[in-house]
Coordinates of C-alpha atoms in Angstrom, one line a residue:
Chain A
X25 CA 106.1 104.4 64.2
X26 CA 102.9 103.3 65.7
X27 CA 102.4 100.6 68.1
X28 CA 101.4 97.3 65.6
X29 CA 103.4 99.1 62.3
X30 CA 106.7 97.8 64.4
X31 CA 107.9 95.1 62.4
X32 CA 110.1 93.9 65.5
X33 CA 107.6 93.8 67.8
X34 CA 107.9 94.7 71.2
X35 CA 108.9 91.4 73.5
X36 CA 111.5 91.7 76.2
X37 CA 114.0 89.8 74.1
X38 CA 113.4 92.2 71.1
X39 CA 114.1 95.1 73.8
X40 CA 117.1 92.5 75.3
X41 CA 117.9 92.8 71.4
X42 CA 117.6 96.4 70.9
X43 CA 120.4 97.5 74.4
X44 CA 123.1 94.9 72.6
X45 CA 122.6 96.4 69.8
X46 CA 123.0 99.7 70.9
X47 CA 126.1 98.4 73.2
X48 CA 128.0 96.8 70.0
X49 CA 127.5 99.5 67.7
X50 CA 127.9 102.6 70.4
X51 CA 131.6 103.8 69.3
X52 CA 131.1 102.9 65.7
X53 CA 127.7 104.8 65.2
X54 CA 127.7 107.6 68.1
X55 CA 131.2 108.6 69.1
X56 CA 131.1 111.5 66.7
X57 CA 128.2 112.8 67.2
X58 CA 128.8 115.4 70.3
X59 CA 126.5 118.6 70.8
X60 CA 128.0 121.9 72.7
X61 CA 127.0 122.2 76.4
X62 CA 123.9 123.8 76.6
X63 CA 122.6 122.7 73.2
X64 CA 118.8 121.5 72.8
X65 CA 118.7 118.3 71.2
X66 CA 115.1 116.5 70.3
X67 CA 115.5 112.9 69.6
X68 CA 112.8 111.9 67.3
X69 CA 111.9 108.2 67.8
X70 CA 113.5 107.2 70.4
X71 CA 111.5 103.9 71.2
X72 CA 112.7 101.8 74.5
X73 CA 115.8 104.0 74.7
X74 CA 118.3 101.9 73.9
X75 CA 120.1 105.3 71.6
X76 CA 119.0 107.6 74.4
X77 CA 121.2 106.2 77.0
X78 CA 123.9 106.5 74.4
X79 CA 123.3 110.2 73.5
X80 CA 122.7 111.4 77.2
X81 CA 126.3 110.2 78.1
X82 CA 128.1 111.1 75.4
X83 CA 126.4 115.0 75.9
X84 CA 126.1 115.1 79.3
X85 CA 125.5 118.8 79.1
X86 CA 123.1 118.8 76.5
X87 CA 119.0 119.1 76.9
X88 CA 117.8 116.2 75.5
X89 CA 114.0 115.7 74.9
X90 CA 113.0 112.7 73.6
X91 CA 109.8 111.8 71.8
X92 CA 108.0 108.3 70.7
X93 CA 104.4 107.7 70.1
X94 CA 104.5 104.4 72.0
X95 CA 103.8 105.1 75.4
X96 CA 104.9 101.4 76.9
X97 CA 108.4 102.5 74.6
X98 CA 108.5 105.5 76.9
X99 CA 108.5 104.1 80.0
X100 CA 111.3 101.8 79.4
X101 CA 112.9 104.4 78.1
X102 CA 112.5 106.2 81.2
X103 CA 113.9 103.2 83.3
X104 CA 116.8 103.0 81.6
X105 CA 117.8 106.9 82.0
X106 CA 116.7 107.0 85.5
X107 CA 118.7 103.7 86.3
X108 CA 121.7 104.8 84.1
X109 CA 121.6 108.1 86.5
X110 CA 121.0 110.6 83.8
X111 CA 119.2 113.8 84.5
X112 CA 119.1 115.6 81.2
X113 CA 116.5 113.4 79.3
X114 CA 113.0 114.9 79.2
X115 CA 110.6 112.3 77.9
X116 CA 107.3 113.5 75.9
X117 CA 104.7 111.2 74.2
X118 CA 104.2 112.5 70.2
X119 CA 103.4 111.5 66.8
X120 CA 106.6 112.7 64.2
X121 CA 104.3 114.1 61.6
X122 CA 102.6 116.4 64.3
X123 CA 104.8 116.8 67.5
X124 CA 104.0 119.6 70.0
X125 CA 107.3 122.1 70.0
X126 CA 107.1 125.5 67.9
X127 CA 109.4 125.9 65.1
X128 CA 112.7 126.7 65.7
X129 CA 112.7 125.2 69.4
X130 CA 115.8 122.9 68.7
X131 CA 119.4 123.3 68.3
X132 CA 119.9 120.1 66.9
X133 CA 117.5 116.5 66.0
X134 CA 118.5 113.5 66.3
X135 CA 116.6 110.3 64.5
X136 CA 117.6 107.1 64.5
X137 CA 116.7 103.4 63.1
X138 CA 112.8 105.0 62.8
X139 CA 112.7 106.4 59.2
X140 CA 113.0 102.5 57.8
X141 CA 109.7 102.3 59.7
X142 CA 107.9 105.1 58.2
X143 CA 106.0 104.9 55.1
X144 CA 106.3 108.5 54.4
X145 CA 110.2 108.9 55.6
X146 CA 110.8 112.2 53.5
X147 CA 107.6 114.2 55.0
X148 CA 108.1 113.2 58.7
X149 CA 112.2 114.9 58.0
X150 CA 110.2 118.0 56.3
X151 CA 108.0 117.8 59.2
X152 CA 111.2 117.9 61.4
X153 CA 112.8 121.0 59.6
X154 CA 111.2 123.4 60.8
X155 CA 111.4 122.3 64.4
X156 CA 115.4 123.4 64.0
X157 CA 116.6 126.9 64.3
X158 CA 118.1 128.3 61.4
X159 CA 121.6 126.4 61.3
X160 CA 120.7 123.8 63.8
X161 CA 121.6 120.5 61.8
X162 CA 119.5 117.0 61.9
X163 CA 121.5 113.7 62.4
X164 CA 119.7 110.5 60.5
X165 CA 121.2 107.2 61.1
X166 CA 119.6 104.0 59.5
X167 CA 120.6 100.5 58.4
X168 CA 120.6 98.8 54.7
X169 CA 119.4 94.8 54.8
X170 CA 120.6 94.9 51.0
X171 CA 124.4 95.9 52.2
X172 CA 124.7 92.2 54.0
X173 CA 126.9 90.2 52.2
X174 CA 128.9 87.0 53.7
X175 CA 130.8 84.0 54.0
X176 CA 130.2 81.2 53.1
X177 CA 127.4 82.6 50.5
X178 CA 124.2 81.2 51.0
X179 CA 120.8 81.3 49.0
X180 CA 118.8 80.4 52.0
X181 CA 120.5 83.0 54.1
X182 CA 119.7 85.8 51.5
X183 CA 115.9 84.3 51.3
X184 CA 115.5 85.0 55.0
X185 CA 116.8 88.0 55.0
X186 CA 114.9 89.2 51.8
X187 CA 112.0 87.6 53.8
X188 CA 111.9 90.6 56.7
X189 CA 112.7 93.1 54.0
X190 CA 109.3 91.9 52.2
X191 CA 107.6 91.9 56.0
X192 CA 109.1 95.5 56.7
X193 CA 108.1 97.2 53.1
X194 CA 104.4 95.2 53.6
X195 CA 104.4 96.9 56.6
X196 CA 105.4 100.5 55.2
X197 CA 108.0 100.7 56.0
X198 CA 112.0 100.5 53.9
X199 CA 114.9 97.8 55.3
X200 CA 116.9 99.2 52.7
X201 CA 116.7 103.3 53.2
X202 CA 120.4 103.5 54.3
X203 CA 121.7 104.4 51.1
X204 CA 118.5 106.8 49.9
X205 CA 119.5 109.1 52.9
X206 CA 121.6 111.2 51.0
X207 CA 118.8 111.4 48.6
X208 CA 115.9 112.2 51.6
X209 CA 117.6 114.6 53.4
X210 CA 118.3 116.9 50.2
X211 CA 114.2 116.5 48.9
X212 CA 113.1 117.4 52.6
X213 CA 115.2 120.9 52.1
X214 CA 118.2 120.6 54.1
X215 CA 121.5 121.7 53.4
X216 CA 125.3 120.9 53.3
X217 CA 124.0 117.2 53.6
X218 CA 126.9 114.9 54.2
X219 CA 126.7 110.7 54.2
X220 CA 129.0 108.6 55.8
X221 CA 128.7 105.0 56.0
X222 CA 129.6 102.7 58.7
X223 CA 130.7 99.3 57.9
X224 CA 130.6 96.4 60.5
X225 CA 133.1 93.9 59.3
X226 CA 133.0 90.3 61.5
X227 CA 135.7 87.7 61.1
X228 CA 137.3 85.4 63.7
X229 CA 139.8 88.0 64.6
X230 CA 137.1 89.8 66.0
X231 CA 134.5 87.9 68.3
X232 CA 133.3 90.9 70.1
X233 CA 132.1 91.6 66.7
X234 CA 131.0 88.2 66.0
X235 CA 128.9 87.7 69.2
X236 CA 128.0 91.4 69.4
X237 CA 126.5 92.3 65.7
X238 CA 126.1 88.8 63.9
X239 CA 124.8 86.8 66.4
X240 CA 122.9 88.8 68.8
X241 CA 122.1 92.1 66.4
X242 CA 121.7 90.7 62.9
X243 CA 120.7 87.3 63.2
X244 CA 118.5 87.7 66.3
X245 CA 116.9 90.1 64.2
X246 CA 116.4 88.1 61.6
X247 CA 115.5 85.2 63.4
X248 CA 112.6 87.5 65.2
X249 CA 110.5 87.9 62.4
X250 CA 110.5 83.9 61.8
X251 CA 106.9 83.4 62.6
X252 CA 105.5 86.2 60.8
X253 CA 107.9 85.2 57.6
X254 CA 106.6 81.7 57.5
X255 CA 102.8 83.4 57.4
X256 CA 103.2 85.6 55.0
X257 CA 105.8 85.4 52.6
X258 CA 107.0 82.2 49.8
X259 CA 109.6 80.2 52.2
X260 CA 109.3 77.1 53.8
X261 CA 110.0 76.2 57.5
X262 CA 112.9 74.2 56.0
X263 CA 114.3 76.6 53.7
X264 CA 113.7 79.4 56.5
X265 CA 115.5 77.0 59.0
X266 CA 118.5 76.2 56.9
X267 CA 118.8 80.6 55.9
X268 CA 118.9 81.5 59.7
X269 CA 121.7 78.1 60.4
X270 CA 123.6 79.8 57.5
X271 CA 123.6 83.1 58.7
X272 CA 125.1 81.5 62.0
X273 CA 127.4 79.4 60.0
X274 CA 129.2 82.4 59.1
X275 CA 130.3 83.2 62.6
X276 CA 132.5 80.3 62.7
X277 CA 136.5 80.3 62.0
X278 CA 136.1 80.5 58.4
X279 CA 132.8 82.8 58.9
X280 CA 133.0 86.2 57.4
X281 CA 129.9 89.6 57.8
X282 CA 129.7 92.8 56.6
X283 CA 127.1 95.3 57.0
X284 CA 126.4 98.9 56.4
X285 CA 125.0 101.6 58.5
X286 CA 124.6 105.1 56.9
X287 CA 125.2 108.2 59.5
X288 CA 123.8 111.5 57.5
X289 CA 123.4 114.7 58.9
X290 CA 122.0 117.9 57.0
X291 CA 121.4 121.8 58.0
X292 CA 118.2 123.9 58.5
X293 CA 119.7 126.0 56.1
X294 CA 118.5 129.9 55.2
X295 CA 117.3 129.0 51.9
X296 CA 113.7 127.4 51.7
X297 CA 114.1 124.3 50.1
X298 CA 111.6 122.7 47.8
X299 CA 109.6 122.0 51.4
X300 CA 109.6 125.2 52.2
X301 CA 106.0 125.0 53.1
X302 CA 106.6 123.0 55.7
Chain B
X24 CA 146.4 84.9 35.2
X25 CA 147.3 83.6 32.0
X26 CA 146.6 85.7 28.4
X27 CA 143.3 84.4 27.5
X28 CA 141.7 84.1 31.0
X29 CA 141.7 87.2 31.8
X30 CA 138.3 88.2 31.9
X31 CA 138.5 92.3 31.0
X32 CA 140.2 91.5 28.3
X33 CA 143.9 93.5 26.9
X34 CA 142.3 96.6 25.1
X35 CA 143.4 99.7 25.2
X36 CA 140.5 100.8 26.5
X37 CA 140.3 98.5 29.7
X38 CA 144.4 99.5 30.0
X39 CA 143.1 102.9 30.4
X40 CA 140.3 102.2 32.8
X41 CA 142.6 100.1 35.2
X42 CA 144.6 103.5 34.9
X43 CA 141.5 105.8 36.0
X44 CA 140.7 103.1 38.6
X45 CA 144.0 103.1 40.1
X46 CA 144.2 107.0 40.2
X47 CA 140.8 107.3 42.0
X48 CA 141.3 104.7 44.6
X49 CA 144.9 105.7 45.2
X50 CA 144.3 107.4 48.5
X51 CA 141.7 104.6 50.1
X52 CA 143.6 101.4 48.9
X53 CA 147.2 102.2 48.8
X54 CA 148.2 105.5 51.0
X55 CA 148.5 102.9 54.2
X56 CA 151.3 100.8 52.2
X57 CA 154.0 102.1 53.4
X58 CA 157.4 99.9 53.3
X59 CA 160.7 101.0 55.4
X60 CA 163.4 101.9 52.9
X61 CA 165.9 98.9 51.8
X62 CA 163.0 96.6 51.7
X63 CA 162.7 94.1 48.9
X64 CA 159.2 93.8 47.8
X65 CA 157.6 91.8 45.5
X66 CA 154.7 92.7 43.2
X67 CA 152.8 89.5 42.4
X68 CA 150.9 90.2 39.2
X69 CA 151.2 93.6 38.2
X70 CA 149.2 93.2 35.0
X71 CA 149.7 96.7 32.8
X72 CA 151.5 98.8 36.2
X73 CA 148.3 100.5 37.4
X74 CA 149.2 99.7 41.0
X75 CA 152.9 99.7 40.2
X76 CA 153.5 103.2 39.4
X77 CA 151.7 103.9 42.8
X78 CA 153.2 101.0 45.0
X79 CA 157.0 102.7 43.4
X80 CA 156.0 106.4 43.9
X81 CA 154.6 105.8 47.5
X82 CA 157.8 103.7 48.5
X83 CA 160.7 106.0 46.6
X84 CA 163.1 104.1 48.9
X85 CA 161.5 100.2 48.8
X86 CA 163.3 98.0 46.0
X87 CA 160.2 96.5 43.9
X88 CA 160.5 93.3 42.0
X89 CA 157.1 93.2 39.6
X90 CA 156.1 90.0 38.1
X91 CA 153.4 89.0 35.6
X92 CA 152.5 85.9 33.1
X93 CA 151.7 88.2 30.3
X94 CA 154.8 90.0 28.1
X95 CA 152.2 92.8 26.9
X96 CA 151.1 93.6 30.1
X97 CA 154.8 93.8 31.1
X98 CA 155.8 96.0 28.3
X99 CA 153.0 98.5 29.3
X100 CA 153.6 98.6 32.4
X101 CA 157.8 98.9 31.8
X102 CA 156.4 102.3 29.8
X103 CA 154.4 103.3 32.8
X104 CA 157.5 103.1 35.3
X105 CA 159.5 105.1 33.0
X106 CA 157.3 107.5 32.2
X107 CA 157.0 108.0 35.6
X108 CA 160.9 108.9 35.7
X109 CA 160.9 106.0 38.5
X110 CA 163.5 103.5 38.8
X111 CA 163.0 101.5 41.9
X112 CA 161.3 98.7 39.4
X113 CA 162.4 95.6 38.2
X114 CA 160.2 93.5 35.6
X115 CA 160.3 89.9 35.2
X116 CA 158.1 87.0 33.2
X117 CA 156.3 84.9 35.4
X118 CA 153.7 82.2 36.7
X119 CA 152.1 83.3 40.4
X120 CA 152.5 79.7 41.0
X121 CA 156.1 79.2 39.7
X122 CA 158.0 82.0 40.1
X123 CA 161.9 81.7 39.6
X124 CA 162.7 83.3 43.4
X125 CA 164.4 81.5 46.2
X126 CA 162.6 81.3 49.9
X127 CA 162.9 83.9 52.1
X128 CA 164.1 86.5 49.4
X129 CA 161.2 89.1 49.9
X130 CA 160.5 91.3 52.9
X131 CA 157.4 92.1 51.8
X132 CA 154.7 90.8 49.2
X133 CA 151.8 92.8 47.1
X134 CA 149.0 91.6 45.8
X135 CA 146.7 93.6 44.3
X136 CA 143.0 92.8 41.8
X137 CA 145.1 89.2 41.1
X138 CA 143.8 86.5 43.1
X139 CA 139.8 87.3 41.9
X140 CA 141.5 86.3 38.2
X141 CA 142.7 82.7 40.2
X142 CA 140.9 79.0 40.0
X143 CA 142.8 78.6 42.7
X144 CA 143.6 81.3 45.2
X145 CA 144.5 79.6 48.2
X146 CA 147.8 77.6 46.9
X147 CA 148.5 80.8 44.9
X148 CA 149.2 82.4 48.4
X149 CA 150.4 79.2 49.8
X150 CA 153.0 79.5 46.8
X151 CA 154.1 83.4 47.3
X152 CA 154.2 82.5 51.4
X153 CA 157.5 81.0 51.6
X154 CA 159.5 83.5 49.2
X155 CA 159.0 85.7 52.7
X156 CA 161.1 86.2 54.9
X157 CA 160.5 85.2 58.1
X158 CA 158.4 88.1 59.9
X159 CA 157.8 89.3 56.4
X160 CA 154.4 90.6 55.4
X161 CA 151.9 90.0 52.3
X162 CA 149.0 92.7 51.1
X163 CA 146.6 91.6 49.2
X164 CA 144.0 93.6 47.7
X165 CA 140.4 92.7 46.0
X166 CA 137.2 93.9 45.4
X167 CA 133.7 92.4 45.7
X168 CA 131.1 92.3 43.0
X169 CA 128.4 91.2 45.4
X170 CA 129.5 94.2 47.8
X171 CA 128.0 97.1 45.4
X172 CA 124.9 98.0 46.2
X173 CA 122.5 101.6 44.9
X174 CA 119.6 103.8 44.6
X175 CA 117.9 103.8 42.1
X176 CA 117.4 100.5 43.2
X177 CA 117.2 98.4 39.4
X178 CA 117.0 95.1 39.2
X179 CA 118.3 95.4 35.3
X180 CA 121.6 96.7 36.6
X181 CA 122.1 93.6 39.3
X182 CA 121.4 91.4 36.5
X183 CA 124.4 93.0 34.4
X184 CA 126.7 93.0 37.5
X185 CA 125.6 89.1 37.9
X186 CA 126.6 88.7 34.5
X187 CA 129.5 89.8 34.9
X188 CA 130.3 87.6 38.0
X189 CA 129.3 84.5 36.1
X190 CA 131.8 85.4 33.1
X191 CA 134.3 85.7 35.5
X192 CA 133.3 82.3 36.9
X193 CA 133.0 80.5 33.9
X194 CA 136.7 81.9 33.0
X195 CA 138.0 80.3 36.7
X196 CA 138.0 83.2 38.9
X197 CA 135.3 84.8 41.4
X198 CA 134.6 88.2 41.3
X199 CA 133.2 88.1 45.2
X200 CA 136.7 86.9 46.4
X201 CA 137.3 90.0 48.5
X202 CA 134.9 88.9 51.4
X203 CA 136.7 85.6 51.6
X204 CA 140.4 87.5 52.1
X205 CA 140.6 86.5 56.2
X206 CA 140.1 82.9 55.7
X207 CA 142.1 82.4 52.6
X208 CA 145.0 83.7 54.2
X209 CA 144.5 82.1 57.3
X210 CA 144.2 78.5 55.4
X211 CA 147.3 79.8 53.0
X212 CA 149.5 79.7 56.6
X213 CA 149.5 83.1 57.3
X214 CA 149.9 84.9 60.8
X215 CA 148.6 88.3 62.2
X216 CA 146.0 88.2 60.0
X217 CA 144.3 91.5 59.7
X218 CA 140.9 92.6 57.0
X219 CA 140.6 96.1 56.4
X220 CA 137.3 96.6 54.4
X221 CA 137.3 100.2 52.1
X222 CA 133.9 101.3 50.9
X223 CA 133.6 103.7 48.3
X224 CA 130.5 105.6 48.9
X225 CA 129.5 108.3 46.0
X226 CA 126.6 110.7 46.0
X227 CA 125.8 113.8 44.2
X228 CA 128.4 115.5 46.9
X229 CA 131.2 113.9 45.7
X230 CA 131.2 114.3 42.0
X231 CA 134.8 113.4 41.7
X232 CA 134.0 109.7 42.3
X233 CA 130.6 109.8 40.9
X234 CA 132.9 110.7 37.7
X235 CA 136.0 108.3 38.1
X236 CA 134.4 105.6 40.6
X237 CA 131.0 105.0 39.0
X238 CA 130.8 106.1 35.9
X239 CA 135.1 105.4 34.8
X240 CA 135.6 102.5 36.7
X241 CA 132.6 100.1 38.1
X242 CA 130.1 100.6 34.9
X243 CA 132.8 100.8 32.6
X244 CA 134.1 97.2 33.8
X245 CA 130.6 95.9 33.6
X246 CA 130.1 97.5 30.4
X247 CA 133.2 96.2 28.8
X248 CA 131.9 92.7 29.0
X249 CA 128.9 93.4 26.9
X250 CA 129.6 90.8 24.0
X251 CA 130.0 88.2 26.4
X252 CA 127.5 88.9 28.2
X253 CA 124.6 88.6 25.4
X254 CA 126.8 85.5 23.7
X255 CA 127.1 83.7 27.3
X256 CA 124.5 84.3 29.9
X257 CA 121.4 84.2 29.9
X258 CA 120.4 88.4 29.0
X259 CA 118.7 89.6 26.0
X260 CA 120.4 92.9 24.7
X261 CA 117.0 94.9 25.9
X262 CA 117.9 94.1 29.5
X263 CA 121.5 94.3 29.3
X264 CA 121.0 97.7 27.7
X265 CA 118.6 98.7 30.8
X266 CA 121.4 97.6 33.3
X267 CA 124.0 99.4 32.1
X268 CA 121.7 102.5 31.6
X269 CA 120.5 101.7 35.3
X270 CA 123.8 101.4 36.3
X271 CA 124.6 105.3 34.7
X272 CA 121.0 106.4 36.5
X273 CA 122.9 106.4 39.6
X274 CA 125.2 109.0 38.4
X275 CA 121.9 111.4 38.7
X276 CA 121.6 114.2 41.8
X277 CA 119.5 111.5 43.8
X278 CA 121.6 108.6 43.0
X279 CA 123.7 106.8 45.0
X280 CA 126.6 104.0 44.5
X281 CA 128.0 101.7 47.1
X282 CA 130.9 99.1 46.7
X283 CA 133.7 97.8 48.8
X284 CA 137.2 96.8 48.3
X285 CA 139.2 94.5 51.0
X286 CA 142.5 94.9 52.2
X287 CA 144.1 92.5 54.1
X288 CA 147.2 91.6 55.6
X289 CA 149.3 88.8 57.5
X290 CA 153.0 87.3 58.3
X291 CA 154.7 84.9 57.2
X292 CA 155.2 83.4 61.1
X293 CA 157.4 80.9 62.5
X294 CA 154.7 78.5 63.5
X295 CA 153.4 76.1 60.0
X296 CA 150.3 76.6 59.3
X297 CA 148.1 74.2 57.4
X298 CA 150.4 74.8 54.3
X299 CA 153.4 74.3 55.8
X300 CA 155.0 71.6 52.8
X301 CA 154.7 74.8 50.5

């Protein structure tokens, strides 16, 4: 993702928003995915680190070399591991359709929340194949904005939230490539692809949940692009207003908030694929 | 649900599609329902026995009492159970809101694709919550129309799904009742409430749900409200035809097919709730 094609931006309190994120979802999204000591691991995309910090604990004796093409993203990524005290992150600045390692460098890859930016999602993982050795497997996770349902419905809620899909897909890039990952992995080539979803579900039983994912992950989110949304796409500052109160009216008592994350991972199998070019 | 409301209608063909549904999701609805031996459970609803026969097989030892407003449905579902060689059933005739049992005679209570059928869920459950025992549980389990979600993305097929919700609307019920599980049992009086959401997730990987999920169970259902469908809402028979064939276009090798069911529980406590004259 380049610099001005992140629809998020890059404030402190979309970074702020990024590390919660990352916090809430950690067990859910990461706990199961653990490489072998001594394993190389390239994390594709890794932005302001916020899934870094996550991997490099969780595989403390793992090489991890992480790569974004946004320099400022790097350096706060670098913060974060050196304050965290985590010495087996090696940071390098890179495009993903052209990044500087010969093929068959990595044991494993590891790319998350960046194909939804990409307007080309299925090259940049054909681009990434070959960077594997044989068997070495990729691990894609991504989010859906279409697998948010809630309650109490709410037309104005669904509006906004349609409203940064539009501002995402005008951008390039796909708010809804969660459930095509199945699909992605198996075009770019690689094998014994396996999709399993993650569902955050937030009632009142759960306020971590509440606070953690619908107020400052989903909402915030939403909320972020509020500017740009009353720019560029068909919604009034009133209806706008009223969809982003809605989507907090469902974190009260009666409030319930479900959304889907898709965790996919595939091998670099012996077979060429139909991007066996790559 | 009474005869005529019921909005799948009393075919043969729908009997045996609640049959292929309750074989398929078996092991992701029911597996966890597991009732200590001697209890007395009630079935609220039963409809033609698709859940019975599983509810009986998985509790060999559990004494079930199963109750619905229909005779037909009853008589199918007595065939089921004894086809099934199982004898840990009793039948009765009976209104969800009336039924002829004393409080406190049930140590448990099952619920299961009922309440969506209801104009009025919540004093259905406020109705069932004192035939409990004290301590004594309730399950109740729904799915959610507005949950399912695919690639090919088509918005022919939503339009058929949405059809489908209205019909179901128009006949009393709500088809998206499985998000709102946690605070209808919470305003029905219950304690411990708990929401379990259970996504089925196919892809080309899993053919056996692509087969009996997708194709046997969700279009099927959305198919088998055709007539209505062009009579009542507002469809020509050109789109409807596109949905359903959208719908079956996500049976393909790159489709994919998202939906979740809910599965909640809670206690009939000590403490009154809100509903506390029921």
């Amino acid at each position: 993702m380049s610099r001005k094609k992140y629809v998020h931006g890059y404030t402190d309190r979309e970074s702020e928003r990024l590390t919660d994120q990352a916090q809430t979802l950690t067990a859910l999204l990461h706990d199961d995915t653990q490489y072998p000591a001594g394993s190389s691991v390239l994390e594709a995309g890794c932005g302001v680190g916020a899934q870094t910090v996550i991997l490099a604990k969780n595989n403390p004796r793992a090489y991890i070399t992480s790569v974004d093409i946004s320099v400022d993203s790097l350096l706060r990524a670098e913060g974060i591991i050196r304050e965290a005290g985590l010495a087996n992150v090696t940071f390098c600045q890179g495009d993903i359709f052209q990044l500087p390692f010969g093929h068959g460098t990595f044991d494993h890859i590891f790319v998350c929340f960046v194909l939804e930016h990409l307007a080309e999602p299925q090259r940049a993982l054909e681009r990434l194949r070959p960077l594997l050795k044989k068997g070495g497997t990729i691990t894609v996770i991504e989010g859906d904005h279409g697998s948010a349902f809630f309650h109490p419905q709410s037309r104005f809620a669904q509006k906004s939230i349609d409203c940064l899909v539009r501002l995402q897909r005008d951008m390039g890039g796909n708010a809804l490539i969660g459930r095509e990952l199945y699909p992605l992995l198996k075009a770019a080539g690689f094998g014994d692809v396996h999709v399993s979803p993650r569902m955050v579900y937030a009632d009142a039983s759960r306020p971590d949940l509440v606070e953690g994912f619908i107020i400052q992950t989903f909402t915030a989110m939403v909320e972020g692009v509020g500017d740009a949304a009353r720019d560029k796409c068909v919604i009034s500052t009133e209806d706008w207003e009223r969809g982003i109160r809605d989507l907090y009216r469902t974190c009260r008592e009666d409030g319930v908030f479900c959304y889907t994350f898709f965790k996919a991972t595939g091998t670099r199998t012996g077979t060429p694929g139909k991007s066996s070019r790559a």
